[in-house]
Every structure is written in C-alpha cells, then in structure tokens.
Amino acid sequence: MLTSFFFENLTLKVKRDFFSFYCVYC
C-alpha cells in the first residue's frame, strides 16, 4: 500500500513537471 501511494505520488509529480515543461515550451 505504501509503495502504491509512493508510486502514485511520483507519477503525479512527473505529470505535473511534464505539463509545466510543456506549458513553458509552448
């Protein structure tokens, strides 16, 4: 369960970073 939570948090962070980078790139 803890690993799942960590993984979910990590993916969320990656998505947010990617979205931010994409916005900056645009």
C-alpha atoms as one frame of an Amber mdcrd trajectory, in Angstrom:
protein
   0.000   0.000   0.000   2.771   2.435   0.897   4.594   1.581  -2.328   1.413
   2.182  -4.305   0.945   5.564  -2.663   4.568   6.471  -3.368   4.246   5.378
  -6.985   1.045   7.377  -7.411   2.668  10.449  -5.907   5.693  10.018  -8.150
   3.592   9.719 -11.292   1.604  12.763 -10.258   4.796  14.766  -9.774   6.130
  13.609 -13.145   2.879  14.540 -14.873   2.869  17.944 -13.224   6.504  18.572
 -14.162   5.885  17.410 -17.705   2.807  19.625 -18.007   4.737  22.605 -16.641
   7.592  21.970 -19.061   5.116  21.653 -21.907   3.463  24.956 -20.994   6.819
  26.681 -20.801   7.787  25.149 -24.130   4.547  26.407 -25.679
